[in-house]
mmCIF file of C-alpha atoms and ligand atoms in Angstrom:
data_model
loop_
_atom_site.group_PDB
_atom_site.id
_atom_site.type_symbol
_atom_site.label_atom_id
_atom_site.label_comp_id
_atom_site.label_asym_id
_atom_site.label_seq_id
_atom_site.Cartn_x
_atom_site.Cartn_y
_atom_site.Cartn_z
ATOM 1 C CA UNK A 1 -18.168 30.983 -0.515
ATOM 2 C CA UNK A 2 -19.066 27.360 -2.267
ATOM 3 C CA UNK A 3 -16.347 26.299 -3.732
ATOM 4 C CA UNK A 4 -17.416 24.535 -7.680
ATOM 5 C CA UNK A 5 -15.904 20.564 -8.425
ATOM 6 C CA UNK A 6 -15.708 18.998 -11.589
ATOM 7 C CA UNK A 7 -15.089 15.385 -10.834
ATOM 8 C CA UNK A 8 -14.633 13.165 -14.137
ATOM 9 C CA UNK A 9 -15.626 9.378 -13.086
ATOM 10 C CA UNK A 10 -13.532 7.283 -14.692
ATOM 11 C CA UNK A 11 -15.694 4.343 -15.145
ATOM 12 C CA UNK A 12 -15.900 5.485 -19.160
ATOM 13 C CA UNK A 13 -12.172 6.165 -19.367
ATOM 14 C CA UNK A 14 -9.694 3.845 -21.597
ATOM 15 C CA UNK A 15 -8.370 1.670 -18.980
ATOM 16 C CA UNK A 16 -5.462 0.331 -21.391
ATOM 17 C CA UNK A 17 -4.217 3.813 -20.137
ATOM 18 C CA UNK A 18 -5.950 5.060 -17.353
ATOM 19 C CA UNK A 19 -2.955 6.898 -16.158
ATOM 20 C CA UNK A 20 -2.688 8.999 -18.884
ATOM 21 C CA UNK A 21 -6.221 9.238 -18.963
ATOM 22 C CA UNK A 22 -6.358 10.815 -15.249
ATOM 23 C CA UNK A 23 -3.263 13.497 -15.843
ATOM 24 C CA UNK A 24 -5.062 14.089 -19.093
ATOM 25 C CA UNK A 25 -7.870 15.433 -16.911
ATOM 26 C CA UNK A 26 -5.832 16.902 -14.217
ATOM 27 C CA UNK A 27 -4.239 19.126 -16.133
ATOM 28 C CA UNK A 28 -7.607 20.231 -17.994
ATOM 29 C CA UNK A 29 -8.948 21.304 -14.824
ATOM 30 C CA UNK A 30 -10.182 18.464 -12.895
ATOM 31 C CA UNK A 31 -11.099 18.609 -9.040
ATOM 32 C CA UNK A 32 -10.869 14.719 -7.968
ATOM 33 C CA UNK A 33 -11.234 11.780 -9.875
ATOM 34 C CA UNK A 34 -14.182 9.482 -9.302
ATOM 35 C CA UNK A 35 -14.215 6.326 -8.571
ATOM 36 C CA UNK A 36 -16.867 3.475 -9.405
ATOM 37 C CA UNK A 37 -16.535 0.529 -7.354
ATOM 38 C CA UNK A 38 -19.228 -2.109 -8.366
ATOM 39 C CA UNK A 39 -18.882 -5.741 -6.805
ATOM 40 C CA UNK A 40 -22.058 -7.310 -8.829
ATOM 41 C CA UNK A 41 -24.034 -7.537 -5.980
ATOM 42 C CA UNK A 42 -25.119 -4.165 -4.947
ATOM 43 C CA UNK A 43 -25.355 -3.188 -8.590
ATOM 44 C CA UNK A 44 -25.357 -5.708 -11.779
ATOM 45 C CA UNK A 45 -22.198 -4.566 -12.925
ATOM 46 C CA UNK A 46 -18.456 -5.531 -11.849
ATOM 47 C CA UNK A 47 -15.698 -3.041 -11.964
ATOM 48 C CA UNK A 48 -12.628 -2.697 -9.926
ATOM 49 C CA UNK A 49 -11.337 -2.941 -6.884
ATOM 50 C CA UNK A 50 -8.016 -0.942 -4.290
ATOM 51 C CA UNK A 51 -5.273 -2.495 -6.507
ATOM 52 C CA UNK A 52 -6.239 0.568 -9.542
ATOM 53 C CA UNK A 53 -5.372 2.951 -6.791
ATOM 54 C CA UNK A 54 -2.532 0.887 -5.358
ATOM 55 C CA UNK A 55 -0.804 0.933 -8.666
ATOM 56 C CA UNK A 56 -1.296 4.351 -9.421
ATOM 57 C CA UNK A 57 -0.351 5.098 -6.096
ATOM 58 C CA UNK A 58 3.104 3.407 -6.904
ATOM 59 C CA UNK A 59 3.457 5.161 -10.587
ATOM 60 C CA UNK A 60 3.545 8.757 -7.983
ATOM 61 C CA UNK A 61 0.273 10.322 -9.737
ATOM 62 C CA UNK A 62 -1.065 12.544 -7.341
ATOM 63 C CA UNK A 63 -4.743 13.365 -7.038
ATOM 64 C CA UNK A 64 -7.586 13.372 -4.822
ATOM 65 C CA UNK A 65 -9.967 10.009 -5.206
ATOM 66 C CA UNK A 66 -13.469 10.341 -4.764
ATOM 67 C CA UNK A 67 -14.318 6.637 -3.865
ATOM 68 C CA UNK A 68 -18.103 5.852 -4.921
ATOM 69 C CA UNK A 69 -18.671 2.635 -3.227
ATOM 70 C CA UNK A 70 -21.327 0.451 -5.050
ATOM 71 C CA UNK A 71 -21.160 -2.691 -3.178
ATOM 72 C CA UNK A 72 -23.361 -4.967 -0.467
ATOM 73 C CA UNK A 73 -20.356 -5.065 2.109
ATOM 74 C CA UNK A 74 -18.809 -1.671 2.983
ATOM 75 C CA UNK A 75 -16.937 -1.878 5.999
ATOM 76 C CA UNK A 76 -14.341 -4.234 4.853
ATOM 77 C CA UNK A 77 -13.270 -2.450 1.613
ATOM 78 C CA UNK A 78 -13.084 1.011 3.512
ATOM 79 C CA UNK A 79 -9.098 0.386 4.792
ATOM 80 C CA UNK A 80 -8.116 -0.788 1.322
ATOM 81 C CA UNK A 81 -9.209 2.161 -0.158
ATOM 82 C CA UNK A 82 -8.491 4.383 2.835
ATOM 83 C CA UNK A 83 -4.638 2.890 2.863
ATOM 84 C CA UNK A 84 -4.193 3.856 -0.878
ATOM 85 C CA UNK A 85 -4.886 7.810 -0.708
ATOM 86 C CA UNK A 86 -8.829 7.962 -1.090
ATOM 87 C CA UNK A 87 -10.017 11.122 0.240
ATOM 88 C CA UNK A 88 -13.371 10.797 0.101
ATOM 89 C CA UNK A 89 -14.982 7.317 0.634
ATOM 90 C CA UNK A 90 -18.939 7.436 0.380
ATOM 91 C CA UNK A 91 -21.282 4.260 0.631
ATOM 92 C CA UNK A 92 -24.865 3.340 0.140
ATOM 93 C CA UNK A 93 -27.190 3.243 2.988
ATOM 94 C CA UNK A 94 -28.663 -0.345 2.512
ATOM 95 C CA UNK A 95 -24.526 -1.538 2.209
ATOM 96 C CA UNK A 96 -24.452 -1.087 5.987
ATOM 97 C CA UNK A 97 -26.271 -2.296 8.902
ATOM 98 C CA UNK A 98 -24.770 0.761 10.854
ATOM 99 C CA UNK A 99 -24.737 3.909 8.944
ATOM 100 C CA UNK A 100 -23.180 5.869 11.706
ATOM 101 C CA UNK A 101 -20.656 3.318 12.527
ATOM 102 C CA UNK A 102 -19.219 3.483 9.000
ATOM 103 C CA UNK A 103 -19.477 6.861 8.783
ATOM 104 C CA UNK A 104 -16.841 6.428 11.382
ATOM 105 C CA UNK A 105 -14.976 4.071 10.464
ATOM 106 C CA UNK A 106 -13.833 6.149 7.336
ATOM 107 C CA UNK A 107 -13.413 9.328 9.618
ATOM 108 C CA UNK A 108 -11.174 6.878 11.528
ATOM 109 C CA UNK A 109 -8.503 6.634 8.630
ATOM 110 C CA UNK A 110 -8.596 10.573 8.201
ATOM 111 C CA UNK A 111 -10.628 9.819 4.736
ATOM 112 C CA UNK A 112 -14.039 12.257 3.959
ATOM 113 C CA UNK A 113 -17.245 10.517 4.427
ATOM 114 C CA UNK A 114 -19.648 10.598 1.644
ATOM 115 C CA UNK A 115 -23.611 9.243 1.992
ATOM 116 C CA UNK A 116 -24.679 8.498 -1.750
ATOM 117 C CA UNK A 117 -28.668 8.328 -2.166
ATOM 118 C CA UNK A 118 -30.243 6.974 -5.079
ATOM 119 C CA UNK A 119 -32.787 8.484 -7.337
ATOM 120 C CA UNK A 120 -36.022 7.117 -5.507
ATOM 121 C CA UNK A 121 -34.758 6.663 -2.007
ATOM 122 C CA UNK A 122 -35.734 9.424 0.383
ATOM 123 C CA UNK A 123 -34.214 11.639 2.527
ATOM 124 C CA UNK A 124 -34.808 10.226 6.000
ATOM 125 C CA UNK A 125 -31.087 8.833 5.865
ATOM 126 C CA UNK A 126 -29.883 12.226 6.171
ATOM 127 C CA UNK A 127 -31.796 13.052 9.570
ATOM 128 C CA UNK A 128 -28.976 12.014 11.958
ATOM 129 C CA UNK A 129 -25.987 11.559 9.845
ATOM 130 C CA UNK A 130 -26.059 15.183 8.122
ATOM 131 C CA UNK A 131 -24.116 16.498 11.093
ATOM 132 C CA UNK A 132 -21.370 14.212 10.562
ATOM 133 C CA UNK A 133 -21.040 13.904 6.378
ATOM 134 C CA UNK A 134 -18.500 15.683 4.713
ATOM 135 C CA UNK A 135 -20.140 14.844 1.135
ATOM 136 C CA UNK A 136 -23.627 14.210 -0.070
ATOM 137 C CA UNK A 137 -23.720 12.136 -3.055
ATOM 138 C CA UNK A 138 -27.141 12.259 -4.782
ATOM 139 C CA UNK A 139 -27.458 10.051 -7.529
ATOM 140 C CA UNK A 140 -29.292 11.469 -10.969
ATOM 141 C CA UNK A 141 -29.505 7.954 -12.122
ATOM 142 C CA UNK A 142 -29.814 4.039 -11.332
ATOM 143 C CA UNK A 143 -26.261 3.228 -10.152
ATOM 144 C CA UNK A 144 -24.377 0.666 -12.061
ATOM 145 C CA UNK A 145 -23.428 2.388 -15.568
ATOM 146 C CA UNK A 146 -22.145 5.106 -16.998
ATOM 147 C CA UNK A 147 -24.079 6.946 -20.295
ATOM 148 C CA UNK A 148 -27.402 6.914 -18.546
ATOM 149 C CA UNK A 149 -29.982 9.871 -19.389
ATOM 150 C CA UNK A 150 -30.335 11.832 -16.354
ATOM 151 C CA UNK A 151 -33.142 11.945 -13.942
ATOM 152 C CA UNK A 152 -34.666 15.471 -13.857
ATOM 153 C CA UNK A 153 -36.895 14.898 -11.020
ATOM 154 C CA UNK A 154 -33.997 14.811 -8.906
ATOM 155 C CA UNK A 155 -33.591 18.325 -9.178
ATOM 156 C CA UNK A 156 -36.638 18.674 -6.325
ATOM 157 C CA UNK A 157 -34.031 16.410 -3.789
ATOM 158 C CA UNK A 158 -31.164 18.465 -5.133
ATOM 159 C CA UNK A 159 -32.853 21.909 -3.989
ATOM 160 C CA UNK A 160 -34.261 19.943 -0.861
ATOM 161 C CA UNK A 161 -30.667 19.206 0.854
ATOM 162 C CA UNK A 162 -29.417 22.270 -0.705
ATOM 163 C CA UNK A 163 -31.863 23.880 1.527
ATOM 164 C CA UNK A 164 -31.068 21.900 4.016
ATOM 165 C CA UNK A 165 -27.496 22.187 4.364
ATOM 166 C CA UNK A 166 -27.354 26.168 4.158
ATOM 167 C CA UNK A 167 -30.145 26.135 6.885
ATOM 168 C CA UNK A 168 -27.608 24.039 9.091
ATOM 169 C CA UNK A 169 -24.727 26.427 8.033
ATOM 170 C CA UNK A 170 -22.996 22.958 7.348
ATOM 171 C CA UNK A 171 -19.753 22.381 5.060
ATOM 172 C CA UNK A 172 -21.095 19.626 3.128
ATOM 173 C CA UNK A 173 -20.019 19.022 -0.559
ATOM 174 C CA UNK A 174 -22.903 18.757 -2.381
ATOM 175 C CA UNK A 175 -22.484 16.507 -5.313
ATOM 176 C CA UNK A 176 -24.615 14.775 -8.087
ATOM 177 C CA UNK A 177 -23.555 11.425 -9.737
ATOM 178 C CA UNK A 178 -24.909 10.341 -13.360
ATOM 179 C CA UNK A 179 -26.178 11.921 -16.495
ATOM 180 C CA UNK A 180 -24.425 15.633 -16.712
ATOM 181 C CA UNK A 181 -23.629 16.993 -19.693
ATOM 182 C CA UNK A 182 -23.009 20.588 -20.616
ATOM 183 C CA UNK A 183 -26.412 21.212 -21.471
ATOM 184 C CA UNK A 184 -27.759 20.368 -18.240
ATOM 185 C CA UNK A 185 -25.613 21.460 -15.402
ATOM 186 C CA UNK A 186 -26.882 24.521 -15.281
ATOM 187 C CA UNK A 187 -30.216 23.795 -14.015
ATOM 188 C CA UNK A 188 -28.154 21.397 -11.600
ATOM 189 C CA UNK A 189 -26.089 24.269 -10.903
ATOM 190 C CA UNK A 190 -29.339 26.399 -9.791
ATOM 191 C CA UNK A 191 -30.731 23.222 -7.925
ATOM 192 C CA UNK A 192 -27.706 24.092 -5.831
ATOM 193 C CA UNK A 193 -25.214 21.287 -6.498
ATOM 194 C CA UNK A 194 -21.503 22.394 -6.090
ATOM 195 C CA UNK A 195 -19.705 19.165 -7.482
ATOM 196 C CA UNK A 196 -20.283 17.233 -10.666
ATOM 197 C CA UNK A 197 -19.411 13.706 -11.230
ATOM 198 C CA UNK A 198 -18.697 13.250 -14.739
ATOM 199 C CA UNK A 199 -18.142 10.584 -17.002
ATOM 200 C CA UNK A 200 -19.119 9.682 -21.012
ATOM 201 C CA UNK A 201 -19.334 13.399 -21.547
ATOM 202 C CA UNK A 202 -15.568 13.653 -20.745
ATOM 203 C CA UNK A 203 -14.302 10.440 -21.584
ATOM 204 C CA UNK A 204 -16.476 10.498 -25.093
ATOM 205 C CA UNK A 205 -15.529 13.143 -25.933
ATOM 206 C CA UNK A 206 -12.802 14.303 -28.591
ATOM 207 C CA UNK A 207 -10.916 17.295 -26.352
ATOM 208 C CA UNK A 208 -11.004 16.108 -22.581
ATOM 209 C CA UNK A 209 -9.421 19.778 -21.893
ATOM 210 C CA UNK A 210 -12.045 21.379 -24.396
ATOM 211 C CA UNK A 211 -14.998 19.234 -22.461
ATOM 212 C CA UNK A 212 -13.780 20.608 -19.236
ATOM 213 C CA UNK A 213 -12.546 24.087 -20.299
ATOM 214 C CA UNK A 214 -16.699 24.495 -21.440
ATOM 215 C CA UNK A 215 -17.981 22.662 -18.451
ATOM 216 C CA UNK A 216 -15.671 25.532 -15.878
ATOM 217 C CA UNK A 217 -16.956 28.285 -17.782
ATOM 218 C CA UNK A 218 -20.487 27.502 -17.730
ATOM 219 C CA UNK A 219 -20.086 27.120 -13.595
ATOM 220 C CA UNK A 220 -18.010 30.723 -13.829
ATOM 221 C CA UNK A 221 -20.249 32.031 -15.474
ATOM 222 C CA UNK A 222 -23.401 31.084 -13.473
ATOM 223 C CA UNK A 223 -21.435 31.942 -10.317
ATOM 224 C CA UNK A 224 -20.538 35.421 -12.035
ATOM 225 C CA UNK A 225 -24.176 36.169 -12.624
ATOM 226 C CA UNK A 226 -24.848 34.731 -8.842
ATOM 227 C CA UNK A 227 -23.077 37.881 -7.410
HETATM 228 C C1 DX5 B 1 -23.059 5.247 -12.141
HETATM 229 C C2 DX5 B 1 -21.820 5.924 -11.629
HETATM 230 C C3 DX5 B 1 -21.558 7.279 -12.236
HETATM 231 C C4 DX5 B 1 -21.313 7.220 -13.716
HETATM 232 C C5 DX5 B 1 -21.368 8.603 -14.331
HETATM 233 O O1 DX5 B 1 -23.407 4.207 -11.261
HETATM 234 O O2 DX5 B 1 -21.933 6.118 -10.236
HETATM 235 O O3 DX5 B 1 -20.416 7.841 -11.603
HETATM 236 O O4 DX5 B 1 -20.045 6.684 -13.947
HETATM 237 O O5 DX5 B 1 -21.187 8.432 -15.700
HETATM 238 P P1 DX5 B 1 -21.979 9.349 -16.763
HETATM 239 O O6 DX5 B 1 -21.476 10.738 -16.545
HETATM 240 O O7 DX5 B 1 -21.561 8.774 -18.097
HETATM 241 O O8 DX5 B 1 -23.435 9.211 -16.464
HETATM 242 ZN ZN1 ZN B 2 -20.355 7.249 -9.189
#
């Protein structure tokens, strides 16, 4: 039985308190907390790097990181973020010359290994790596910033590896990145996503726990009717 994520990103959170921020979210319901890591080069916007999860490894806040790595280089970020309790670490084709070998590499450390594919890039990457992902990342917008409007033609890709993955019988989170708001994660929901990254519509919002309270019960409800 898929099991449903909500995954705020906390690229629109207040960083002056980004701690309380995440157990904010936590204890509204959240999954795993997302992580935009954006070096300038891959995308034209600069974020942060391991030291936000070093320190809030040190201040004992316990949660599962989703690492979204938007950056050229890959492979020598991957034991930062692996050494400072990322569970899931997923990259960008074109930030590797060997796809497989970084899938690896972040199996190697015990982390999850995510493959993140942009709006317009096709599905070809998935051919030989789908047997050894443990997250598909689809993005439903240009990476680099939060607030975007999201792509609906992604939905087609969305239902496409959906498809895919059942046909495999593989355990594969499925997950979309960009753009989700209340009032359209339900036809994300029938594309056959099972994890939502999340970010304005959380973050801007008034009531974090409200946002996600109404976000849960829109998945419970579609996986009631599902039944
Ligand atoms: C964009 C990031 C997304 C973004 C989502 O490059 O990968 O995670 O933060 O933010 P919203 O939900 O505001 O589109
Ligand atoms: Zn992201």
């Amino acid at each position: 039985m898929k099991k449903f994520f909500i995954v705020p990103s906390i690229l629109s959170a207040n960083f002056a308190c980004l701690k309380d921020e995440i157990e904010c979210v936590l204890n509204s319901g959240a999954d795993f907390i997302h992580f935009d890591i954006m070096d300038n080069h891959y995308v034209s916007n600069l974020t942060f790097g391991p030291l936000i999860l070093e320190s809030l490894k040190n201040s004992n806040i316990k949660f599962n990181a989703d690492i979204h790595l938007m950056t050229e280089k890959v492979d020598s970020l991957i034991p930062s973020f692996a050494n400072n309790n990322a569970k899931f670490i997923t990259f960008h084709p074109e930030s590797t010359n060997h796809i497989d070998k970084t899938i690896s590499l972040i199996k190697s450390f015990g982390c999850k290994a995510g493959l993140a594919i942009n709006p317009s890039t096709s599905l070809h990457h998935l051919d030989y790596t789908i047997n050894k992902l443990d997250l598909i990342l689809v993005m439903s917008v240009n990476p680099g910033f939060g607030k975007q409007k999201f792509l609906d033609y992604v939905l087609k890709k969305i239902e496409k590896i959906r498809k895919l993955i059942d046909k495999k019988k593989l355990n594969i989170i499925l997950e979309v990145d960009g753009g989700i708001k209340k009032d359209n994660i339900i036809n994300i929901l029938n594309a056959g996503a099972n994890s939502f990254v999340i970010g304005s519509e959380i973050f801007s919002s008034k009531n974090y726990k409200k946002t996600i309270y109404n976000i849960r019960k829109i998945i419970n409800n579609y996986n009631n009717k599902k039944k």
